[in-house]
Short mmCIF file of C-alpha atoms in Angstrom, two decimals:
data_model
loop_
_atom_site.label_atom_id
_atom_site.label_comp_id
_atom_site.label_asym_id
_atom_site.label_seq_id
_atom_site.Cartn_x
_atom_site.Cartn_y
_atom_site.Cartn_z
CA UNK A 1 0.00 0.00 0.00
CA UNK A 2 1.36 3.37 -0.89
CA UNK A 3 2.27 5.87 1.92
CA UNK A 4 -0.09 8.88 2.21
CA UNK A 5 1.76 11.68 1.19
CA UNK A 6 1.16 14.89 3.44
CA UNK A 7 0.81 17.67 0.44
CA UNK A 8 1.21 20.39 3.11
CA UNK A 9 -1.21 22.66 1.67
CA UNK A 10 -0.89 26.51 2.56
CA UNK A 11 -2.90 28.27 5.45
CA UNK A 12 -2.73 31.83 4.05
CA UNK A 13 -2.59 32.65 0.71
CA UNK A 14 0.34 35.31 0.00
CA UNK A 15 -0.54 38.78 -1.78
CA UNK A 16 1.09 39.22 -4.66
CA UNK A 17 3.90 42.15 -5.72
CA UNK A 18 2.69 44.75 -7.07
CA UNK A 19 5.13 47.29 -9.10
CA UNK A 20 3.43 50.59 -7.77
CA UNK A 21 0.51 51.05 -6.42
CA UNK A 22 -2.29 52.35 -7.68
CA UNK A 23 -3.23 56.21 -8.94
CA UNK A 24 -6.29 56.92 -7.22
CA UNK A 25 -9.27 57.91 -9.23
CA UNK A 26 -13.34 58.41 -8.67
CA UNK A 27 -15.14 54.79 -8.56
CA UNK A 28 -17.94 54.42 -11.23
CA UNK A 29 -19.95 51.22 -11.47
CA UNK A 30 -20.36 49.39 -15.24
CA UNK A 31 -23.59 47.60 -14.16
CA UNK A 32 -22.72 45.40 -11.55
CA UNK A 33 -18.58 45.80 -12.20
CA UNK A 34 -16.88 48.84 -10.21
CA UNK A 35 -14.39 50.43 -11.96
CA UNK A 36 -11.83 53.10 -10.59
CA UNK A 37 -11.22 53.56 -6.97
CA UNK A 38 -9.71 50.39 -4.98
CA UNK A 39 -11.91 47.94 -7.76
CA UNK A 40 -9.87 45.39 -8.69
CA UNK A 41 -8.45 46.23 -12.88
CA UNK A 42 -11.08 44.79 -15.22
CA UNK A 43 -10.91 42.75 -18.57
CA UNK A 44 -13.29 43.73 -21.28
CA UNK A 45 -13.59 42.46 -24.95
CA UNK A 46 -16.09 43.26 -27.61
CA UNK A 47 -17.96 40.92 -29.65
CA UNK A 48 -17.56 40.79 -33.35
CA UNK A 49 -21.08 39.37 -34.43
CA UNK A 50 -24.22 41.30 -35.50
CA UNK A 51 -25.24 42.39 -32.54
CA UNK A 52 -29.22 42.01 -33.57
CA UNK A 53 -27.98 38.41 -34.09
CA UNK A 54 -28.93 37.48 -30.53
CA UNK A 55 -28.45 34.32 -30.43
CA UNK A 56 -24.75 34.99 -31.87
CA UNK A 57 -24.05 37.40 -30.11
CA UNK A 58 -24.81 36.24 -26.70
CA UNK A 59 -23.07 33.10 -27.35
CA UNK A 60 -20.01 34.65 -27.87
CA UNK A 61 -20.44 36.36 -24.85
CA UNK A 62 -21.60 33.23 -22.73
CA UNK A 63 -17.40 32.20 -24.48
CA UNK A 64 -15.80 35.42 -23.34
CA UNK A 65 -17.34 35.60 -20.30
CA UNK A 66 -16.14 31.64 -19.80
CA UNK A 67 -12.66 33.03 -20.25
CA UNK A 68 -12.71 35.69 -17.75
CA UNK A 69 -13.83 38.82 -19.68
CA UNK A 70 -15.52 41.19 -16.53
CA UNK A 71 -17.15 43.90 -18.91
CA UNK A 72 -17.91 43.38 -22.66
CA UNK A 73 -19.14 45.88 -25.69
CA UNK A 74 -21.64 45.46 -28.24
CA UNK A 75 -21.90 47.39 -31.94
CA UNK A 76 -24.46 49.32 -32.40
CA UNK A 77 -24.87 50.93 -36.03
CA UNK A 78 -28.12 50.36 -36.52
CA UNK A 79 -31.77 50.48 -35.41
CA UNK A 80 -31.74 46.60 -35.60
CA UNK A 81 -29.30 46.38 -33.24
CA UNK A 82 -30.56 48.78 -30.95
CA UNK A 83 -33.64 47.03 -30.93
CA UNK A 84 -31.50 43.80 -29.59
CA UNK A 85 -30.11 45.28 -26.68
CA UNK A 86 -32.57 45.33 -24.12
CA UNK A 87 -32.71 41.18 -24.70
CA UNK A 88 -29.27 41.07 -24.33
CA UNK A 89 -28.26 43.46 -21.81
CA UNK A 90 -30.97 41.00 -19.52
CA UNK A 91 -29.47 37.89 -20.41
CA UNK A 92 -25.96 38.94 -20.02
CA UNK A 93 -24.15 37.55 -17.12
CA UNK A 94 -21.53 40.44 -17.39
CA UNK A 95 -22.41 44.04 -18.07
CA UNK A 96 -22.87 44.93 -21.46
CA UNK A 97 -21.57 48.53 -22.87
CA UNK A 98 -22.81 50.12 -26.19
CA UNK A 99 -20.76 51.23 -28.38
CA UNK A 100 -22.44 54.14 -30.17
CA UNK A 101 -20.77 56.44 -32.93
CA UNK A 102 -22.06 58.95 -35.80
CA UNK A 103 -25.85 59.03 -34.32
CA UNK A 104 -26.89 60.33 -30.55
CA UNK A 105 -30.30 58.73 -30.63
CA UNK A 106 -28.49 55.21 -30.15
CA UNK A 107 -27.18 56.71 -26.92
CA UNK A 108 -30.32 57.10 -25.34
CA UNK A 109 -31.42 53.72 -26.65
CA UNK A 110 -28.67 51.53 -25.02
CA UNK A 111 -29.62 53.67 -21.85
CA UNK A 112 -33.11 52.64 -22.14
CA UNK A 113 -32.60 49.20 -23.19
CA UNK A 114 -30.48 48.57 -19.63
CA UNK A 115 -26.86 48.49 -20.62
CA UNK A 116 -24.57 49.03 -17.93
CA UNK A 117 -23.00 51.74 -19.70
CA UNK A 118 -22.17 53.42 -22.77
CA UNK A 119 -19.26 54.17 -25.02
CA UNK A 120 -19.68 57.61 -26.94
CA UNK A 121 -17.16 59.22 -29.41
CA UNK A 122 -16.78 62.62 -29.88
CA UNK A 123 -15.18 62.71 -32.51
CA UNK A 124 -17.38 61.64 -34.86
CA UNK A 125 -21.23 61.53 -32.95
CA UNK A 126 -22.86 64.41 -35.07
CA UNK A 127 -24.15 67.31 -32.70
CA UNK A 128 -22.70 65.44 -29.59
CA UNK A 129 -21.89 68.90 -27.94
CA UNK A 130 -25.43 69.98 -27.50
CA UNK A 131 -26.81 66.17 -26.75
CA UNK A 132 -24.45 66.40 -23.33
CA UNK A 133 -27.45 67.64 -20.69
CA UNK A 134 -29.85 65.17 -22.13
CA UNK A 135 -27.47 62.55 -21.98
CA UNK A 136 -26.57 62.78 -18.68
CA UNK A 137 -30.00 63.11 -17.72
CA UNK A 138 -30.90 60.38 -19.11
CA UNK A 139 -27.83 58.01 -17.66
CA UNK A 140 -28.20 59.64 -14.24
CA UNK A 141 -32.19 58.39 -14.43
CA UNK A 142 -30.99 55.14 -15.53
CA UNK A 143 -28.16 54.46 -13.43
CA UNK A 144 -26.11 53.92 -16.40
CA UNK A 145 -22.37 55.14 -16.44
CA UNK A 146 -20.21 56.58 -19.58
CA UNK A 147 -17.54 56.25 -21.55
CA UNK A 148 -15.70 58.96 -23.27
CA UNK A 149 -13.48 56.95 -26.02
CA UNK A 150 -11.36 59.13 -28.22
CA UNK A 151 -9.39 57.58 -30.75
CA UNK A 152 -6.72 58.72 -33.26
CA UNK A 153 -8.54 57.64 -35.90
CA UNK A 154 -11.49 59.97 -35.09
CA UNK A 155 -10.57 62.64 -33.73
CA UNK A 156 -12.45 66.21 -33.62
CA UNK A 157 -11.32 67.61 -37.31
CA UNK A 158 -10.65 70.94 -34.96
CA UNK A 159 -8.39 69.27 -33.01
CA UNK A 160 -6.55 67.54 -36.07
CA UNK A 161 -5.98 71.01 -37.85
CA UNK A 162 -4.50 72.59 -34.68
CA UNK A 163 -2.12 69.89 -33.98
CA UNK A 164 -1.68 68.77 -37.07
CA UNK A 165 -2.05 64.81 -36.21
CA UNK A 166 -2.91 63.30 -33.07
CA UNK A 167 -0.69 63.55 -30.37
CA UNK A 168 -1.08 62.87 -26.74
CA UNK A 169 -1.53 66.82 -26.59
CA UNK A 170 -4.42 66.71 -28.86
CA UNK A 171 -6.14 63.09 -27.86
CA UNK A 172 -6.13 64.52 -24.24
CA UNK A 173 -7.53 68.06 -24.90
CA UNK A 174 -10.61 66.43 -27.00
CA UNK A 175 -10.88 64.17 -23.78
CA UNK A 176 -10.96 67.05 -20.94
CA UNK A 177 -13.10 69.42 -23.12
CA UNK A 178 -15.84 66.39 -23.24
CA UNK A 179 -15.04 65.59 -19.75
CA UNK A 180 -15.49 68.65 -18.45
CA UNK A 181 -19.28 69.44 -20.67
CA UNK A 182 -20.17 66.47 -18.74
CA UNK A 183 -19.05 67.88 -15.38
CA UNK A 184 -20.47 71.03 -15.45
CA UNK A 185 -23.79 69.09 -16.13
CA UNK A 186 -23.54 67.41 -12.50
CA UNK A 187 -22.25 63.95 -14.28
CA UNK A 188 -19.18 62.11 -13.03
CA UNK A 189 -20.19 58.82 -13.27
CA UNK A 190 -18.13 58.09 -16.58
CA UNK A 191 -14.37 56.72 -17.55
CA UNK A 192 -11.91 57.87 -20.37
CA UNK A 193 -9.82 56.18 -22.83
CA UNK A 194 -7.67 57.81 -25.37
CA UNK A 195 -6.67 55.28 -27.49
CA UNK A 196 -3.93 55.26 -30.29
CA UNK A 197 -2.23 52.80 -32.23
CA UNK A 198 1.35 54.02 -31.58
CA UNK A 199 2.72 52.55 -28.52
CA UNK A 200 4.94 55.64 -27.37
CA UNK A 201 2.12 58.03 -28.25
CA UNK A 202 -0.75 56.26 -26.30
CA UNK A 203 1.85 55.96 -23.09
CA UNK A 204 2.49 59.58 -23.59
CA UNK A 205 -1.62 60.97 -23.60
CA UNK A 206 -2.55 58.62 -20.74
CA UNK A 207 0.44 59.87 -18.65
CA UNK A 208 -1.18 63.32 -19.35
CA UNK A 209 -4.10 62.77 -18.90
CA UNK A 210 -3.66 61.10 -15.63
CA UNK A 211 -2.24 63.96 -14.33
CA UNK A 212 -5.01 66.40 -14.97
CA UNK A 213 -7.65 64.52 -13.16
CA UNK A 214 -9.57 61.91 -11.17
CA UNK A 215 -11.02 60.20 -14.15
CA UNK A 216 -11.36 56.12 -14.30
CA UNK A 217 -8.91 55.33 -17.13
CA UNK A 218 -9.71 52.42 -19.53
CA UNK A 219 -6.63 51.57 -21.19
CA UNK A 220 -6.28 50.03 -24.98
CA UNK A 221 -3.87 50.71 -28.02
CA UNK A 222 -6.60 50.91 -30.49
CA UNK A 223 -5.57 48.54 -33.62
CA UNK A 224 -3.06 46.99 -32.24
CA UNK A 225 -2.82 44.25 -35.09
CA UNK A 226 -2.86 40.58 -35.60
CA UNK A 227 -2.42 38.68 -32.27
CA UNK A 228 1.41 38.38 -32.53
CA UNK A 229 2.11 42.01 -33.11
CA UNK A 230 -1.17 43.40 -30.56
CA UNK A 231 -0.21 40.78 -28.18
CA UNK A 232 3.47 42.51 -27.89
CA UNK A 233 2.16 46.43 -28.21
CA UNK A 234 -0.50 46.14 -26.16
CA UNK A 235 1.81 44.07 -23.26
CA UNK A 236 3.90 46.68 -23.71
CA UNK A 237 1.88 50.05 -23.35
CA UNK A 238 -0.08 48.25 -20.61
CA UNK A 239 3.15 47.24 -18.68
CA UNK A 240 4.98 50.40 -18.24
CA UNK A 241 0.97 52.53 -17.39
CA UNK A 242 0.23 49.74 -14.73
CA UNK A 243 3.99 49.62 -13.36
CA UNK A 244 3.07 53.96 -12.88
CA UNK A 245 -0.18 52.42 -11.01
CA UNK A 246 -2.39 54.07 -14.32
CA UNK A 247 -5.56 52.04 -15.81
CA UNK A 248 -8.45 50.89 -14.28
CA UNK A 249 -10.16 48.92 -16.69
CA UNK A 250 -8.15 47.55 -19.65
CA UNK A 251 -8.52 45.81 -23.33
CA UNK A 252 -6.53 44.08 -25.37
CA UNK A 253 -7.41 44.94 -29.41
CA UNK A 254 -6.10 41.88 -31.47
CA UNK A 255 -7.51 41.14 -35.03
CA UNK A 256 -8.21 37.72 -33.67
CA UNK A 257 -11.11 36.00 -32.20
CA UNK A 258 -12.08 38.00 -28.93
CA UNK A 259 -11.63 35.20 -26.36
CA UNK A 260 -7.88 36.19 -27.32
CA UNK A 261 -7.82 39.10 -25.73
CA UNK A 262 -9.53 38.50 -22.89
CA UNK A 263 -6.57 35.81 -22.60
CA UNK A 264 -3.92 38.20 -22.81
CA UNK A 265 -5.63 40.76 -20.83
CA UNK A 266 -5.90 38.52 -18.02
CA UNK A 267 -2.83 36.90 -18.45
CA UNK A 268 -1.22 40.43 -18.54
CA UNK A 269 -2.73 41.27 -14.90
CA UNK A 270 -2.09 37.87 -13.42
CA UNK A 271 2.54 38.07 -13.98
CA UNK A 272 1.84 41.78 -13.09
CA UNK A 273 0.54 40.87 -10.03
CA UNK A 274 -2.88 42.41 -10.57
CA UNK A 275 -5.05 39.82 -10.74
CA UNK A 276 -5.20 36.25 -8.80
CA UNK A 277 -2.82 34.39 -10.71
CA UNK A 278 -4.19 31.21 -12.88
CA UNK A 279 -2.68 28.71 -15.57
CA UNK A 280 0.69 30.45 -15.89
CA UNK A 281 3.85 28.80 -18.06
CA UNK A 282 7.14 30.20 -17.67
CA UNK A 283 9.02 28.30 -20.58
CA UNK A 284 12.52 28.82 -21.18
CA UNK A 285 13.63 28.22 -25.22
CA UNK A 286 15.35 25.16 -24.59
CA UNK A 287 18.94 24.71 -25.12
CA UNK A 288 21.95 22.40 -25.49
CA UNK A 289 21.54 21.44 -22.23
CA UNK A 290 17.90 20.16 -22.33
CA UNK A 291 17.89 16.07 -21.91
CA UNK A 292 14.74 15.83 -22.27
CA UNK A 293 11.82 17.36 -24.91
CA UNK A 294 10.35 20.17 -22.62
CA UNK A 295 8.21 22.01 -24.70
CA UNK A 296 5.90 18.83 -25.33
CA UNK A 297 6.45 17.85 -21.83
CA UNK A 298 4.93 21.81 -20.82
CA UNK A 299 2.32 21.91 -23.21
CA UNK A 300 1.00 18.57 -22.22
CA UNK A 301 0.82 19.47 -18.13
CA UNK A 302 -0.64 22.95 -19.64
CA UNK A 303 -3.69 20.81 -21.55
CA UNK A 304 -3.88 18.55 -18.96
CA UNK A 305 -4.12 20.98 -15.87
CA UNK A 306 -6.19 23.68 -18.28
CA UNK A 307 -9.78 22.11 -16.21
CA UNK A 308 -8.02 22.15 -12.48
CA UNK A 309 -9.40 25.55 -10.25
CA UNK A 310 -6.39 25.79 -7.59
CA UNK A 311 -3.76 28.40 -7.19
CA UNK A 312 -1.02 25.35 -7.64
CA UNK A 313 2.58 25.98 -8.71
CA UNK A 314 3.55 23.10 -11.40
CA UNK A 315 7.13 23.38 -12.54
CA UNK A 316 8.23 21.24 -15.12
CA UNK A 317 12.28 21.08 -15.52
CA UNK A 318 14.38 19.68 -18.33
CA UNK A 319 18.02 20.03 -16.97
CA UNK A 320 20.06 19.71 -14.15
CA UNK A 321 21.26 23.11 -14.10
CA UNK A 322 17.67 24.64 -12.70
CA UNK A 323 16.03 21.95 -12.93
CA UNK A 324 15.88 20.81 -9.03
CA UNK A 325 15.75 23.97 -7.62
CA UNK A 326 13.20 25.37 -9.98
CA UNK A 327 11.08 21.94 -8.43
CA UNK A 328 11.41 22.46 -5.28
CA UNK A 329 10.46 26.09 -5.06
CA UNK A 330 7.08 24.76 -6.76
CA UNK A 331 3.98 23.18 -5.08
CA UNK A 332 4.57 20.18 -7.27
CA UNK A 333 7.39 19.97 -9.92
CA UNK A 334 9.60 16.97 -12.05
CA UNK A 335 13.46 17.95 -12.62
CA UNK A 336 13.67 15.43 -15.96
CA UNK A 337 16.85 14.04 -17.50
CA UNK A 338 18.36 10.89 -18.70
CA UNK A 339 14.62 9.44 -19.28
CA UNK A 340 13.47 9.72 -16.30
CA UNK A 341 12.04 12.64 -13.50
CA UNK A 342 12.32 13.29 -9.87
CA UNK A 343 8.72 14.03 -8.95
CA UNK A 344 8.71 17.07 -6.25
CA UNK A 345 5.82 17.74 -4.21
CA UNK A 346 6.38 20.94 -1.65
CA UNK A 347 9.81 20.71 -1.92
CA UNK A 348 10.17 17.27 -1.33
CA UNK A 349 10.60 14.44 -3.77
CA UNK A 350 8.14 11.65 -3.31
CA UNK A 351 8.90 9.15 -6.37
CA UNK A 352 11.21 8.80 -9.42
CA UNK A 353 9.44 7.69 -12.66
CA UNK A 354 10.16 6.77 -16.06
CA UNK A 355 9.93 10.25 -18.75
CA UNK A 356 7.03 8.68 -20.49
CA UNK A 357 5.69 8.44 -17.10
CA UNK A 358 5.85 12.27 -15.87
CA UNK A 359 3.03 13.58 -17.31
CA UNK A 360 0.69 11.51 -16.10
CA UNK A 361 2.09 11.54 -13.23
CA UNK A 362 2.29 14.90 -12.40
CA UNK A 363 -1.63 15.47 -13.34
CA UNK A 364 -2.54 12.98 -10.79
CA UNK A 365 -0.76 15.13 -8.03
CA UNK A 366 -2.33 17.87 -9.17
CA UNK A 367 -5.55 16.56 -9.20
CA UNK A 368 -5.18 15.24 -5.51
CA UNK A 369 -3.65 18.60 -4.39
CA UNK A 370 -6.42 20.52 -6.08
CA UNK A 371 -8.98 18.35 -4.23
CA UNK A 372 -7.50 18.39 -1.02
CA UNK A 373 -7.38 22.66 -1.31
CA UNK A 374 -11.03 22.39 -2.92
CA UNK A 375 -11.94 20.27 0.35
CA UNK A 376 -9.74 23.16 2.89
CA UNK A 377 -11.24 26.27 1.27
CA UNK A 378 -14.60 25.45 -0.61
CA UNK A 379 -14.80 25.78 -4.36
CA UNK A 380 -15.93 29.40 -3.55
CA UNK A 381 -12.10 29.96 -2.50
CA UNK A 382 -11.11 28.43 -5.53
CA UNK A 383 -13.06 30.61 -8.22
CA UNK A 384 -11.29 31.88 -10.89
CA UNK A 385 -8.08 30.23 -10.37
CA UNK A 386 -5.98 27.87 -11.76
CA UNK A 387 -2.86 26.10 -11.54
CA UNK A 388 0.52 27.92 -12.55
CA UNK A 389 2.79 25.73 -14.23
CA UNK A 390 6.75 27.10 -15.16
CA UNK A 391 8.25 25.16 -17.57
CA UNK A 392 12.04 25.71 -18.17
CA UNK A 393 14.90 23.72 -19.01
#
């Protein structure tokens, strides 16, 4: 009979580092999601179906939502699909934002329909200026908070022929002037993004315009790109504003199915110590050194563990170099070489298997750690997290 193994599971859970802390800014609500304040940073997506496809569209956000997405935004061009979002607004589980340009009368739609807020651009929503008083009437009736998105791509034409392009100068002074017709109307409950697709220039307008106000920021380098390249700008831009403790809210623009960007997004928060950390893989490149194949080793714990809700450790090691260490800093690890692996659980190594045994092996520990942590805490501990597994060689 095997020997229980005592998996000395943790009484406290650490808090995690956090670069600086946060800017502090007003607290709005997004339907049931706070954003600003001490709120936790949220993820939000946008769908990419017809948004008076209903059944479409709340499908895809029954899959974002699945993937961690806190807030998500619906198109809304047309009377069709302004007619849809009443139905969906209800039936989402996560606040739904409208995304209104070129005509005002969608605005007070979405507010009507229920929408936990709404996303207006200045820039190009025809007599916006002289809509402000109703609108915030309207939104302050409802409950329903705003967001003022300006983009590089539509910007005020006044603001393009004083500055030329858009700079951070001119993406913030379009955002202050609208921020402040709202103010002097009594409304504050609304956030700001000023989005562009240049990393250095987006850094540059939120840094100003974090320093002239309170505002909620909601951060996103508007087309970013295919995932590769967005992935990498948006990582970037995000990295050094949260590292300054700037953003509140945040989205990740990829020309790739949304469920990728809510991926990234929370990924992003997660190694910056923003967010509880989940399914994380540290993966080295592999070298000379390796003796065994670790990227197939990595993405096989990383399928297998992709199911498990605990806030586990996995390391998976390839050479002697890190390899034990690396294990034994881990709640459960293998240091693997010469066809075989030292199985490590809390720092202690409970078996020696074959290589085409590690695998499986190490799923089964995790398994009966997760269940034992499931059994400590309750699966309401456990929501929203997931192993982390560093693989390295």
């Amino acid at each position: 009979m095997t020997e229980a193994i005592a998996l000395g599971m943790p009484t406290v859970r650490e808090e995690p580092p956090v670069l600086a802390p946060r800017k502090p800014t007003r607290r709005i609500d997004v339907g049931d999601v706070p954003v600003g304040g001490d709120a936790p940073i949220s993820v939000q997506s946008m769908t990419t179906t017809k948004t008076h496809d209903i059944g479409a569209t709340l499908q895809q956000i029954a899959e974002l939502t699945a993937a961690g997405c806190d807030i998500v935004r619906v198109a809304c061009p047309t009377d069709k699909d302004a007619a849809a979002l009443g139905v969906i607004a209800k039936q989402s589980r996560i606040p739904v934002i409208a995304d209104i340009h070129f005509n005002p009368k969608y605005v007070f739609a979405a507010i009507e329909a229920g929408c936990g807020a709404v996303r207006v651009n200045p820039g190009n929503i025809r007599q916006f200026d002289n809509k402000v008083a109703e609108i915030c009437k309207a939104a302050s009736d409802h409950g329903t908070s705003l967001r003022i998105g300006v983009n590089a791509g539509s910007l005020d034409p006044r603001l393009l022929k004083k500055y030329g392009k858009a700079t951070p100068e001119a993406l913030v002074e379009s955002a202050v002037w609208e921020a402040s017709l709202f103010e002097e109307c009594g409304f504050n409950d609304f956030k700001i993004s000023v989005k562009h697709h240049d990393v250095v220039t987006m850094v540059q307008a939120y840094q100003l315009l974090s320093e002239q106000g309170d505002w909620p920021l909601h951060l996103g380098v508007t087309e970013a790109g295919p995932a590769f390249q967005g992935t990498i700008k948006s990582c970037a831009a995000f990295g050094i504003l949260l590292a300054q403790g700037i953003g509140d809210t945040i989205r990740v623009s990829l020309s790739a199915p949304p469920v990728e960007e809510v991926k990234v997004g929370t990924k992003l928060l997660e190694f910056m110590g923003l967010r509880e950390r989940k399914l994380e893989i540290v993966s080295c490149p592999s070298c000379g050194r390796a003796q065994v194949d670790v990227w197939s080793l990595a993405e096989s714990v990383e399928e297998g563990l992709k199911d498990v809700s605990a806030p586990l450790r996995v390391a998976v090691m390839g050479c002697v170099v890190n390899g034990p260490g690396e294990a034994r800093e881990a709640d459960l690890g293998c240091a693997s070489g010469n066809g075989k692996g030292q199985i490590f659980v809390r720092g202690k190594v409970i078996k020696t298997v074959p290589e085409d045994q590690v695998v499986e092996t190490l799923l089964e520990q995790a398994q009966a750690m997760a269940e034992q942590m499931r059994a400590e805490f309750g699966e309401e501990a456990l929501e929203g997290t997931s192993p982390s597994v560093v693989a390295s060689a």
